GROMACS .gro file of C-alpha atoms in nm:
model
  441
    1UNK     CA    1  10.798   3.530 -10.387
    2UNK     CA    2  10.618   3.622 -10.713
    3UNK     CA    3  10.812   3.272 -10.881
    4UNK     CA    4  10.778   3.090 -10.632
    5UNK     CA    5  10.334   3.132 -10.591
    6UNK     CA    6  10.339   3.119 -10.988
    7UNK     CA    7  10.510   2.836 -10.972
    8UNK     CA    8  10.296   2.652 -10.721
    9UNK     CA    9   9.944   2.759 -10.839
   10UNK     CA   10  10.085   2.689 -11.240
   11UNK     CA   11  10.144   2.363 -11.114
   12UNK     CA   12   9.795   2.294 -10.950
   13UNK     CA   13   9.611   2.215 -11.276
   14UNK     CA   14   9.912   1.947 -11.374
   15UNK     CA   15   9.765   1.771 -10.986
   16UNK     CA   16   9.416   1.847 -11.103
   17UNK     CA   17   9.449   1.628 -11.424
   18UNK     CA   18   9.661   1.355 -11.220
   19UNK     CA   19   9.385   1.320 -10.987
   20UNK     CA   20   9.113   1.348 -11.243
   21UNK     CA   21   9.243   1.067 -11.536
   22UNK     CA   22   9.554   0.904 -11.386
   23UNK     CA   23   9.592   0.767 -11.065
   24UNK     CA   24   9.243   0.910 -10.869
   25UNK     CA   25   9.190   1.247 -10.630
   26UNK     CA   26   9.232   1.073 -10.316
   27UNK     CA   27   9.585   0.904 -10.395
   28UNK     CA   28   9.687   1.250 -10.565
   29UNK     CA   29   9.616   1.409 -10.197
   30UNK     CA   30   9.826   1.141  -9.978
   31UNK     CA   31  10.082   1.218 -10.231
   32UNK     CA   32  10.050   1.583 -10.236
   33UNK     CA   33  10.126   1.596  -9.879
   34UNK     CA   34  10.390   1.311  -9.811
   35UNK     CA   35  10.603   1.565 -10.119
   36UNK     CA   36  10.510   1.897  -9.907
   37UNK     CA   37  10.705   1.711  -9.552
   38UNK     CA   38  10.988   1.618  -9.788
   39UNK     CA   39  11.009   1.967  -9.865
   40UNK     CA   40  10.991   2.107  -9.517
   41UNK     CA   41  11.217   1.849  -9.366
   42UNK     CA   42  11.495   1.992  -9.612
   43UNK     CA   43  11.404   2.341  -9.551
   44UNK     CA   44  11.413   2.270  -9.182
   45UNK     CA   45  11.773   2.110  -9.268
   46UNK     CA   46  11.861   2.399  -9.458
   47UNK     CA   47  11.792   2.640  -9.159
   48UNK     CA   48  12.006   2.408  -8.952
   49UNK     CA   49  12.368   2.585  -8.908
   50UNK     CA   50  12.336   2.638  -9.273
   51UNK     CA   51  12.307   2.269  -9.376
   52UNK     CA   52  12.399   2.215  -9.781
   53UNK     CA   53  12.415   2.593  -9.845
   54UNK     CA   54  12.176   2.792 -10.029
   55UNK     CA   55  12.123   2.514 -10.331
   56UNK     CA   56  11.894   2.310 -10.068
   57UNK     CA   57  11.729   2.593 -10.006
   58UNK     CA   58  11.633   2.539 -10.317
   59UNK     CA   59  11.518   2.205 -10.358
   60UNK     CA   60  11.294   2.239 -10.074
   61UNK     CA   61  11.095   2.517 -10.204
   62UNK     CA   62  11.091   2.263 -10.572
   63UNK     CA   63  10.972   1.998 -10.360
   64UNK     CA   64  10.688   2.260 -10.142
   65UNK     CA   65  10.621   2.380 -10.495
   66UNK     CA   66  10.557   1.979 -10.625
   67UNK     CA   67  10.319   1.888 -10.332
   68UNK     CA   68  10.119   2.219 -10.352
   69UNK     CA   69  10.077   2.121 -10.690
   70UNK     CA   70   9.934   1.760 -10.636
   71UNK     CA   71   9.781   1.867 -10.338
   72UNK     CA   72   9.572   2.165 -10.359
   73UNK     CA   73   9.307   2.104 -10.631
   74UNK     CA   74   9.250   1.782 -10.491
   75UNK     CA   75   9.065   1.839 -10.163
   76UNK     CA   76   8.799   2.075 -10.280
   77UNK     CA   77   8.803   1.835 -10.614
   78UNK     CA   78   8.654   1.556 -10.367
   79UNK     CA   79   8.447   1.760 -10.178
   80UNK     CA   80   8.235   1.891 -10.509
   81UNK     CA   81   8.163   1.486 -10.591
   82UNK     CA   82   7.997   1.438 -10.218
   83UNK     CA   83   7.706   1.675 -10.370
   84UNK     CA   84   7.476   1.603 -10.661
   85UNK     CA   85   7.472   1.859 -10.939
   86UNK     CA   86   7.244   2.174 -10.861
   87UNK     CA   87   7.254   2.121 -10.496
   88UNK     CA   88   7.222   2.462 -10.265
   89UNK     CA   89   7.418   2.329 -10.009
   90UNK     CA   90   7.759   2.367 -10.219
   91UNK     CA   91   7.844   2.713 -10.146
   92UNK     CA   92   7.773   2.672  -9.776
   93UNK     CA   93   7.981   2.396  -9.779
   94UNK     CA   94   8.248   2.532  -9.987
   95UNK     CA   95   8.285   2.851  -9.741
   96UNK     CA   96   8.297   2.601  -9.439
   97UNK     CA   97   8.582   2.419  -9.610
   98UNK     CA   98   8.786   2.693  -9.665
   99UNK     CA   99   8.705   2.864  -9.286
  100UNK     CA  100   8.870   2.497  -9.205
  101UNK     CA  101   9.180   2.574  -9.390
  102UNK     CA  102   9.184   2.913  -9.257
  103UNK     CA  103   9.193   2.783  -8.885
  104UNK     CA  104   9.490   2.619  -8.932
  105UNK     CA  105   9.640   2.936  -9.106
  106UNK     CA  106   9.507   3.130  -8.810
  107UNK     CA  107   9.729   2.904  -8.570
  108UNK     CA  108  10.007   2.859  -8.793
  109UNK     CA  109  10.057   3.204  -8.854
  110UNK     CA  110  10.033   3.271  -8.504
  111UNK     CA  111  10.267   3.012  -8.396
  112UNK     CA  112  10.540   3.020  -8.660
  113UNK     CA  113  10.716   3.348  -8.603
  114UNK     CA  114  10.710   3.262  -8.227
  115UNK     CA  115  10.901   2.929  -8.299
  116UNK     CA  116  11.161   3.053  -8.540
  117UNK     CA  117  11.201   3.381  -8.307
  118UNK     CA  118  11.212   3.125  -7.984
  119UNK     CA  119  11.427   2.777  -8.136
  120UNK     CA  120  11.519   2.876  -8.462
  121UNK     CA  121  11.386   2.832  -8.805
  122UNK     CA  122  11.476   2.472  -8.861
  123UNK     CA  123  11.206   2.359  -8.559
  124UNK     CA  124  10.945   2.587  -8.727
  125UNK     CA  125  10.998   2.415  -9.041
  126UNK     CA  126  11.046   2.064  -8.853
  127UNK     CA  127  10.695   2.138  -8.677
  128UNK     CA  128  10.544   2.232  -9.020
  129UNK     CA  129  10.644   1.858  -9.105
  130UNK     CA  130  10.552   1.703  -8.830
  131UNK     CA  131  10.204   1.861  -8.880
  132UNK     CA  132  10.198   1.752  -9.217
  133UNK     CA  133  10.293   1.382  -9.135
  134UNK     CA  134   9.961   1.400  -8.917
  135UNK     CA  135   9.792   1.533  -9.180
  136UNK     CA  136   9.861   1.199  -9.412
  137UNK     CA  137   9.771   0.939  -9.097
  138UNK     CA  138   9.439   1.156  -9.018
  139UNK     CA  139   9.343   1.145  -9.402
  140UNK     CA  140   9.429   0.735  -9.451
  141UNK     CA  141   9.266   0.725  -9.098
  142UNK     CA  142   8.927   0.899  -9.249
  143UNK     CA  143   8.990   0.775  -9.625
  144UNK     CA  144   8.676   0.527  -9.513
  145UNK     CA  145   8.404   0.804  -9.496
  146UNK     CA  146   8.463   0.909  -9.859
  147UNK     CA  147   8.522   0.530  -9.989
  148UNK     CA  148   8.271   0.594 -10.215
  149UNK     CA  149   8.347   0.914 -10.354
  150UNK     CA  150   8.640   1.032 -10.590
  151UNK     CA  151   8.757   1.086 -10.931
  152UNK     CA  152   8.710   0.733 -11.202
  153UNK     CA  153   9.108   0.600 -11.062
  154UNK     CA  154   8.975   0.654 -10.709
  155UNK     CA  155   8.704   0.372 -10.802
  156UNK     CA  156   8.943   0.119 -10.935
  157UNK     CA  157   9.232  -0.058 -10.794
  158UNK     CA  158   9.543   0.121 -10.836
  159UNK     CA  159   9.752   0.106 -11.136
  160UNK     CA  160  10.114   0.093 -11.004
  161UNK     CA  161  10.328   0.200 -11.368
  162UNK     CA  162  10.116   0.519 -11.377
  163UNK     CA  163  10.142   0.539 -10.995
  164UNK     CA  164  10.535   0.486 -11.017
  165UNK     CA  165  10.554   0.710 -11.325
  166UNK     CA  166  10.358   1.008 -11.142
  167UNK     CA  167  10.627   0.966 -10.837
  168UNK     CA  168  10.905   0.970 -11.031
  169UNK     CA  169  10.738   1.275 -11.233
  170UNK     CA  170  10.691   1.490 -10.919
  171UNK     CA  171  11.057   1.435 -10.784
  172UNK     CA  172  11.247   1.526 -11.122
  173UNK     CA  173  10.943   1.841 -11.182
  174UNK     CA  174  11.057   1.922 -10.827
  175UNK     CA  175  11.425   1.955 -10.914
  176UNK     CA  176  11.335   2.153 -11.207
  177UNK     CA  177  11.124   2.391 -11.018
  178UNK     CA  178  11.456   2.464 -10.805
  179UNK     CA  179  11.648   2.529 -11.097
  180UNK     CA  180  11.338   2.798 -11.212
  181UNK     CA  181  11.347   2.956 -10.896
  182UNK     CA  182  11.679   3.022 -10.953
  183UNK     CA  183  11.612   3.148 -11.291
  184UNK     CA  184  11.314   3.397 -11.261
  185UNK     CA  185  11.284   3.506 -11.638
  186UNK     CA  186  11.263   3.131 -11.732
  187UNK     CA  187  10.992   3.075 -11.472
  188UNK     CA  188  10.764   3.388 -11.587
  189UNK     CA  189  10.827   3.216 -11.956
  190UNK     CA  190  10.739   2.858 -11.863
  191UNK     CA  191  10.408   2.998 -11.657
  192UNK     CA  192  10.296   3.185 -11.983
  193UNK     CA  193  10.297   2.899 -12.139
  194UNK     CA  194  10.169   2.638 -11.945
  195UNK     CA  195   9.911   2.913 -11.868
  196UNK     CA  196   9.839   2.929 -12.237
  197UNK     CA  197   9.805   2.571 -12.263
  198UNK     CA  198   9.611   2.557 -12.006
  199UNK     CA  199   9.339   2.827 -12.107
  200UNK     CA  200   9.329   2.710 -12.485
  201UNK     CA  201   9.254   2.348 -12.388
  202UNK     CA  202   9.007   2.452 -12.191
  203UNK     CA  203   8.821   2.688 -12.436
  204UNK     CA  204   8.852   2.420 -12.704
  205UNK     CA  205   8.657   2.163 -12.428
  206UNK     CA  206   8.399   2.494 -12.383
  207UNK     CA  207   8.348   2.483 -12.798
  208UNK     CA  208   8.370   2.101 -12.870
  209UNK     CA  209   8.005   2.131 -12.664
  210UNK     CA  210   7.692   2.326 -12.712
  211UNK     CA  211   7.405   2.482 -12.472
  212UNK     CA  212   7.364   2.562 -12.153
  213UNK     CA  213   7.683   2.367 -12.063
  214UNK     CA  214   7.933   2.540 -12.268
  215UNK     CA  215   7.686   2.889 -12.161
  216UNK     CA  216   7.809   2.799 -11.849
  217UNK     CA  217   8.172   2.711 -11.914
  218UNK     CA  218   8.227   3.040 -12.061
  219UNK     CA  219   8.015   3.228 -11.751
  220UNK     CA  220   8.312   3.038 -11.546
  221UNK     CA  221   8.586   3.183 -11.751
  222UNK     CA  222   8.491   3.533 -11.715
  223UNK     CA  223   8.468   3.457 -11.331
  224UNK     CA  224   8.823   3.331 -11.342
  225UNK     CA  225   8.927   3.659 -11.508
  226UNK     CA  226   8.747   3.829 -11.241
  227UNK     CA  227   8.938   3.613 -10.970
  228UNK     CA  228   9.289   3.744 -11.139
  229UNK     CA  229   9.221   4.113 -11.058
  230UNK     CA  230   9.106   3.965 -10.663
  231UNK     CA  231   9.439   3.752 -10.659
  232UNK     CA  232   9.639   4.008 -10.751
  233UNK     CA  233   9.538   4.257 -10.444
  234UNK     CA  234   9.531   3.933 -10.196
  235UNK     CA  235   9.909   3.867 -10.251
  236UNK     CA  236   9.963   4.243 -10.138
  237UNK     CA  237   9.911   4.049  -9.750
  238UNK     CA  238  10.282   3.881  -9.749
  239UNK     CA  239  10.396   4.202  -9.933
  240UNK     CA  240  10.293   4.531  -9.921
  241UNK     CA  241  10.034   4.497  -9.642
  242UNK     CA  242  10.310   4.347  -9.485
  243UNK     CA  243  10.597   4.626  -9.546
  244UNK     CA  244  10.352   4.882  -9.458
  245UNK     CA  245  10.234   4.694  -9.091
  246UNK     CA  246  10.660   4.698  -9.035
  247UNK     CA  247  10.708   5.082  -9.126
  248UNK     CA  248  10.321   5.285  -9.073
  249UNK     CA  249  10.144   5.069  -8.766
  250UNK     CA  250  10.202   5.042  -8.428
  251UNK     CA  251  10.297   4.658  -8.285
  252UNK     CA  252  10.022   4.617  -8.048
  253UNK     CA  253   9.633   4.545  -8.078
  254UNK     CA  254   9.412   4.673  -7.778
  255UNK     CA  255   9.743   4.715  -7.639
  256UNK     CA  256   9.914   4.388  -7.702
  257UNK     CA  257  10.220   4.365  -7.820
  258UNK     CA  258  10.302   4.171  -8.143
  259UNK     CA  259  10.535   4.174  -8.440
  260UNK     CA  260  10.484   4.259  -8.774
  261UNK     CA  261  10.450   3.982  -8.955
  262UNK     CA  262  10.166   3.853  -8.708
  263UNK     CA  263   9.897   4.104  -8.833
  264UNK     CA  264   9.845   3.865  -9.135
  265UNK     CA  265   9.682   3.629  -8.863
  266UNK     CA  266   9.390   3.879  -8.914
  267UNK     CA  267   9.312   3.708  -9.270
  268UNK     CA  268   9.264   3.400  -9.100
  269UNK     CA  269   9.089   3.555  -8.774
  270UNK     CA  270   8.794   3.749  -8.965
  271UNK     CA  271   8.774   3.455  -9.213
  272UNK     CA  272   8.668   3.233  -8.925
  273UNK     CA  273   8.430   3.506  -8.781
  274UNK     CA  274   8.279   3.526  -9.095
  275UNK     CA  275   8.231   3.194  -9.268
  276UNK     CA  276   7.981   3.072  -9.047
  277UNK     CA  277   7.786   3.417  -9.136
  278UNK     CA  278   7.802   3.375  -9.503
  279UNK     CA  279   7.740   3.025  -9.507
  280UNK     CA  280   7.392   3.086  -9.329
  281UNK     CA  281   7.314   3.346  -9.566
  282UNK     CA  282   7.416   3.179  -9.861
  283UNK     CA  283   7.154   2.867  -9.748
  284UNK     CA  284   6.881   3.138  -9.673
  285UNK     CA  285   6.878   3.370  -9.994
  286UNK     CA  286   6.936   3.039 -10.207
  287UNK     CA  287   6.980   3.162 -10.593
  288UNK     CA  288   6.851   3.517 -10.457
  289UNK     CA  289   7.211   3.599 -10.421
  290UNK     CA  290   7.368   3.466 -10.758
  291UNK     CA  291   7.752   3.332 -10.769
  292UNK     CA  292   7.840   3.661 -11.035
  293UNK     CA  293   7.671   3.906 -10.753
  294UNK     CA  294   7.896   3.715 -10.524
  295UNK     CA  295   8.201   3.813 -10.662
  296UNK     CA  296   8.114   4.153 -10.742
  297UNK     CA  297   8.081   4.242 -10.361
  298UNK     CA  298   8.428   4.067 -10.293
  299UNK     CA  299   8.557   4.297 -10.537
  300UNK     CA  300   8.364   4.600 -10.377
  301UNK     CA  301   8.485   4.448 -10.037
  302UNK     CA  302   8.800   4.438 -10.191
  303UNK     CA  303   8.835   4.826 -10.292
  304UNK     CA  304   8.723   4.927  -9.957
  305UNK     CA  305   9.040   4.729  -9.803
  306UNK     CA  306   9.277   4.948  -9.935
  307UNK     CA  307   9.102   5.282  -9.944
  308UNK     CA  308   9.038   5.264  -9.587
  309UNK     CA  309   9.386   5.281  -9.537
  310UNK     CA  310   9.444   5.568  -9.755
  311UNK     CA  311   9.203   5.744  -9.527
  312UNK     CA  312   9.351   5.596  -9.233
  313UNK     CA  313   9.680   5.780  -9.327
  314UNK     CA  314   9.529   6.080  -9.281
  315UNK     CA  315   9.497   6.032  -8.856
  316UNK     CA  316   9.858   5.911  -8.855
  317UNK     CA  317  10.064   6.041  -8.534
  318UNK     CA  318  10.340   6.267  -8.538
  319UNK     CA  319  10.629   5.975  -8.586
  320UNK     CA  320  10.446   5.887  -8.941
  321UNK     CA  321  10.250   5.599  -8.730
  322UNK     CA  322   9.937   5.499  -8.781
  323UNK     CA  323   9.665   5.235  -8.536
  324UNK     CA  324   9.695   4.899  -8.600
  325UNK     CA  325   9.272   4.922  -8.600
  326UNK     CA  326   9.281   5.077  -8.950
  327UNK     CA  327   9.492   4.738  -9.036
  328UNK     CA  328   9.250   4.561  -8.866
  329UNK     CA  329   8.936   4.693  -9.055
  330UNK     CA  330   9.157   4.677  -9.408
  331UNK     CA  331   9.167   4.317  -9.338
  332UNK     CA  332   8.813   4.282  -9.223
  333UNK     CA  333   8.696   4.433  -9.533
  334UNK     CA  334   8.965   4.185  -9.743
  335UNK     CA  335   8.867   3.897  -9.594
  336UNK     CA  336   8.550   3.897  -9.654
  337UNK     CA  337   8.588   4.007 -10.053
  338UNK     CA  338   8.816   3.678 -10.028
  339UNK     CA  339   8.537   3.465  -9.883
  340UNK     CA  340   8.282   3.584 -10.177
  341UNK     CA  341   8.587   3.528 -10.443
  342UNK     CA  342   8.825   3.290 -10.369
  343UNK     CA  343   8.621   3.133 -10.113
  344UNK     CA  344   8.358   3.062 -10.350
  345UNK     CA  345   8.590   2.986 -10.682
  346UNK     CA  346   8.597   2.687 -10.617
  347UNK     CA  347   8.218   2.661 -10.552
  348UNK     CA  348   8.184   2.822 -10.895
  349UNK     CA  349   8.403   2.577 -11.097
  350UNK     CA  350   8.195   2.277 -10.924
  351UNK     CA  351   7.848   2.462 -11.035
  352UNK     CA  352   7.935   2.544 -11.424
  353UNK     CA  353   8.224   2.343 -11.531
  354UNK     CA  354   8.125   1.924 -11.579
  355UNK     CA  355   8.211   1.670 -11.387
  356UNK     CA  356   8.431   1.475 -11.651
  357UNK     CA  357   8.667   1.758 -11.565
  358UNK     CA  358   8.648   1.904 -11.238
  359UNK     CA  359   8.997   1.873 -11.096
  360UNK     CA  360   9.180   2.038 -11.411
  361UNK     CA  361   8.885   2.323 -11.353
  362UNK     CA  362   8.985   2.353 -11.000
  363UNK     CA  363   9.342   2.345 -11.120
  364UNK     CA  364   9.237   2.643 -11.377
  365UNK     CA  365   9.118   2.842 -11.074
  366UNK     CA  366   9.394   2.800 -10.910
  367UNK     CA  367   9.628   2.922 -11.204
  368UNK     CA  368   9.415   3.240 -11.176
  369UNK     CA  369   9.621   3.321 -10.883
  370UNK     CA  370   9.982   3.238 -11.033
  371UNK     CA  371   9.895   3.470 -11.290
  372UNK     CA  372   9.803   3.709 -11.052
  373UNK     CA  373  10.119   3.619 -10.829
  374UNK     CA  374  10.351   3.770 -11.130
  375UNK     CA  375  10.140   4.084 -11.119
  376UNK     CA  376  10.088   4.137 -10.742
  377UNK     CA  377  10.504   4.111 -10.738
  378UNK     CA  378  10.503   4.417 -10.981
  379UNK     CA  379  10.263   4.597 -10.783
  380UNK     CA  380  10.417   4.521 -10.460
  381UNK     CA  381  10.741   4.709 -10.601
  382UNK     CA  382  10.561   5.030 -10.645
  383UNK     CA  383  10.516   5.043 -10.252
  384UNK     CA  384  10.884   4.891 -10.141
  385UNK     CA  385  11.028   5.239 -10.030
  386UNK     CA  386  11.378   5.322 -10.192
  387UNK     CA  387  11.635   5.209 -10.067
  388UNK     CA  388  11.807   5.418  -9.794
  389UNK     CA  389  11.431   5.568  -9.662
  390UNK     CA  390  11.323   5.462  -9.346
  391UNK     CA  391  11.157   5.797  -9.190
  392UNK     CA  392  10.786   5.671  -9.137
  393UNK     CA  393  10.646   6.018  -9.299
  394UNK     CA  394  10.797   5.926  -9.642
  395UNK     CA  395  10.723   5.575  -9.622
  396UNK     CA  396  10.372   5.676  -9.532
  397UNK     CA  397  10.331   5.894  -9.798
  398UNK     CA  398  10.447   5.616 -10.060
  399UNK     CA  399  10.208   5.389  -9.945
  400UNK     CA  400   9.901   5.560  -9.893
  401UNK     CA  401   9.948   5.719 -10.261
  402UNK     CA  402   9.966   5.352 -10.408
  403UNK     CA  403   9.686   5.191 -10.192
  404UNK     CA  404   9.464   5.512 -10.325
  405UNK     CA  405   9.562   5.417 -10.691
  406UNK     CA  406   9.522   5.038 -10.591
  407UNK     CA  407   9.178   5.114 -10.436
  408UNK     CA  408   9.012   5.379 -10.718
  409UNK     CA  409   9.113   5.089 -10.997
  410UNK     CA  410   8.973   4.838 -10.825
  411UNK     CA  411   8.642   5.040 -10.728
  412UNK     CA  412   8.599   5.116 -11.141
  413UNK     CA  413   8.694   4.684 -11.182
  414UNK     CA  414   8.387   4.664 -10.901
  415UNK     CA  415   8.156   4.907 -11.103
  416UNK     CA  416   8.188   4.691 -11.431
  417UNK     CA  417   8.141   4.367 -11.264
  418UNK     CA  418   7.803   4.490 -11.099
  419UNK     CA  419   7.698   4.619 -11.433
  420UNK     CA  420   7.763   4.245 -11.597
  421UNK     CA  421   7.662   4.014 -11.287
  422UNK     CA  422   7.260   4.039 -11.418
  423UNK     CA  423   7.348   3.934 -11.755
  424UNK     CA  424   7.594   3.603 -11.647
  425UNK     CA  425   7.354   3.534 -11.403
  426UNK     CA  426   7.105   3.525 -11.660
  427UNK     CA  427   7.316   3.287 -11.898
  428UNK     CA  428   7.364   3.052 -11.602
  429UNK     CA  429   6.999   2.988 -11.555
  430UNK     CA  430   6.955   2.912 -11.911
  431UNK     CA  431   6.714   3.202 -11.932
  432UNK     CA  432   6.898   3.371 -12.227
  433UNK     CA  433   6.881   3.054 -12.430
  434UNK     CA  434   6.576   2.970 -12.329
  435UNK     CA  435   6.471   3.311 -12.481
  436UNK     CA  436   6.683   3.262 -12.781
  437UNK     CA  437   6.450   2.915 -12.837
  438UNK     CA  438   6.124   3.068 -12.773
  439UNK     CA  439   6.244   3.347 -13.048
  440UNK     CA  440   6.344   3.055 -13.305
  441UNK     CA  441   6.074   2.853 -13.226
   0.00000   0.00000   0.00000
């Protein structure tokens, strides 16, 4: 799992570029998602009677990991060019777009295990293209309401070589992605680099300007580093929150029964609940409640998730088991530390970074959580019980003692980033260099 979201989010800021300088962010998202149903379609032939073996297996998740990579930039890429530089509206509407994506992740995660438990894993995956297939009509259908808005390429007629060449690209870097998945040392190696790459050509645009831009530039870096430390508890939900739900809480909420794997539908649930709340606030309080302050409170937020379980374990029943509502306020508390962080990183990148370079930005963000992806799948071993232990008392015991350790970091992370947030928010107003002129002058 760790390869696989590396590879995916390392790949964003490659569909960031493509839909900034070579064949426009629109195009880049039709062609994001028609990739993603190739790649369901074979997973969903994969999962049928074992259709071409474990190797197709394979290529599907290259191809998922392709269209994630042209795709998800893109969307948020095109909604930061419908608003004009400086406007308070963004972060509003940048929590209400990613409430939208978490609806559909409410649903999906609801429905999915129900399918594959019900007809099987290849109509879960079939569905998954199906949905995807009416994603691409509904976005050609509405392509007219943004005709006016994109990336340079969006504005002029298509150029079909670079079109052709960026098709051709995607299907051989989704063959190679297979091959990397099946080679995890060689995908950790490739995402160092390209994460390198990434970070030094971005520092190099921060220098080649001067000012309050590259002030800002920098402000968004040390966000970004900030967002690594947030990533890297949020992919504990697939994993470790995960493991724990299947081992330490009981399968029913208010008394309803449902599996294990369906308590991640809460990160979508108190997302939705939420968003609306937060996008309200953010309109009222204005620059009252600055974008560093922001993600300070996610991280607080953050801490709390896991340290309320670690005090949860302490009202566990006699079997080692504890109530799914502790799991239900640990993802309360996460979810909204995800709407201040990750909800808002790409509200952050559209504020500081320039235009001329908004989709590799988003991409940057988004690499932020590949890096984070590699770590998370280090943590997430600490907490895997050994093999061979499956009383709930030991299991309880492992977990509770990591989530403490997990929590307590993350609380000190929380403390520093309160102690900085006045002086970055500072630096993004200008006021430090506008001190720094009134000294000079």
């Amino acid at each position: 799992f760790g390869a696989f979201s590396a590879l995916v989010y390392g790949s964003v800021a490659i569909g960031g570029w493509v839909g900034d300088k070579v064949i426009g962010t629109k195009r880049t998202i039709t062609l994001g998602a028609v990739v993603l149903t190739v790649g369901y379609a074979l997973l969903g032939l994969s999962a049928m009677a074992n259709f071409g073996g474990e190797s197709l297996i394979y290529v599907a998740m290259g191809f998922i990991t392709m269209g994630n990579g042209l795709f998800k930039a893109n969307p948020s890429s095109l909604l930061a060019k419908v608003y004009d530089d400086g406007d308070a509206r963004l972060d509003g509407a940048f929590t209400m777009y990613y409430m939208a994506v978490n609806l559909g992740s409410f649903f999906s995660m609801l429905l999915t295990p129900w399918i594959a438990e019900k007809m099987g894993y290849d109509i879960a995956f079939g569905v998954s293209a199906v949905g995807l297939i009416i994603t691409v009509i509904n976005f050609m259908m509405c392509s007219k309401m943004v005709k006016d808005v994109g990336s340079e390429p969006d504005l002029t007629p298509v150029n079909k070589k670079h079109y052709l060449g960026v098709v051709i690209g995607a299907i051989a870097l989704s063959f190679v992605s297979a091959i990397l998945l099946q080679h995890l040392f060689y995908a950790h190696a490739i995402l160092v680099v390209v994460g390198c790459s990434i970070v030094f050509l971005y520092l190099k645009e921060a220098f080649s300007i001067s000012g309050l831009e590259r002030a800002k530039m920098l402000v968004a870096f040390v966000l970004m580093l900030q967002g690594v430390v947030f990533f890297v508890l949020y992919f504990q939900m697939p994993t470790s929150l995960n493991f724990f739900a299947i081992h330490n809480i009981e399968h029913n909420i208010f008394g309803i029964s449902v599996q294990p794997e369906q308590f991640q539908a809460l990160n979508p649930f108190w997302i939705m609940i939420a968003s609306p709340i937060l996008a309200m606030m953010y309109n009222n309080m204005g620059e009252r409640f600055a974008m560093p302050y922001k993600f300070a409170m996610g991280m607080v937020l953050c801490s709390l998730s896991f340290l309320v379980l670690t005090f949860g374990a302490k009202f566990a029943n006699a079997q080692g088991i504890m109530s799914s509502n502790w799991l239900i306020i640990c993802y309360g508390f996460q979810s909204i530390g995800e709407l201040l962080v990750s909800g808002l990183g790409l509200a952050m990148v559209a504020q500081l970074v320039p235009q001329r370079m908004m989709g590799f930005a988003m991409g940057m963000w988004f690499l932020t959580s590949a890096t984070a992806a590699v770590v998370a799948g280090w943590v997430a071993t600490l907490t895997t019980a050994p093999a061979g232990i499956t009383d709930s008392h030991q299991t309880l015991t492992i977990y509770s003692d990591v989530f403490a350790k997990i929590g307590y970091s993350t609380a000190a992370i929380a403390v520093l980033t309160l102690l900085i947030a006045p002086k970055l928010t500072r630096i993004i107003r200008g006021e430090t260099q506008a001190a720094t002129e009134q000294a000079t002058a």
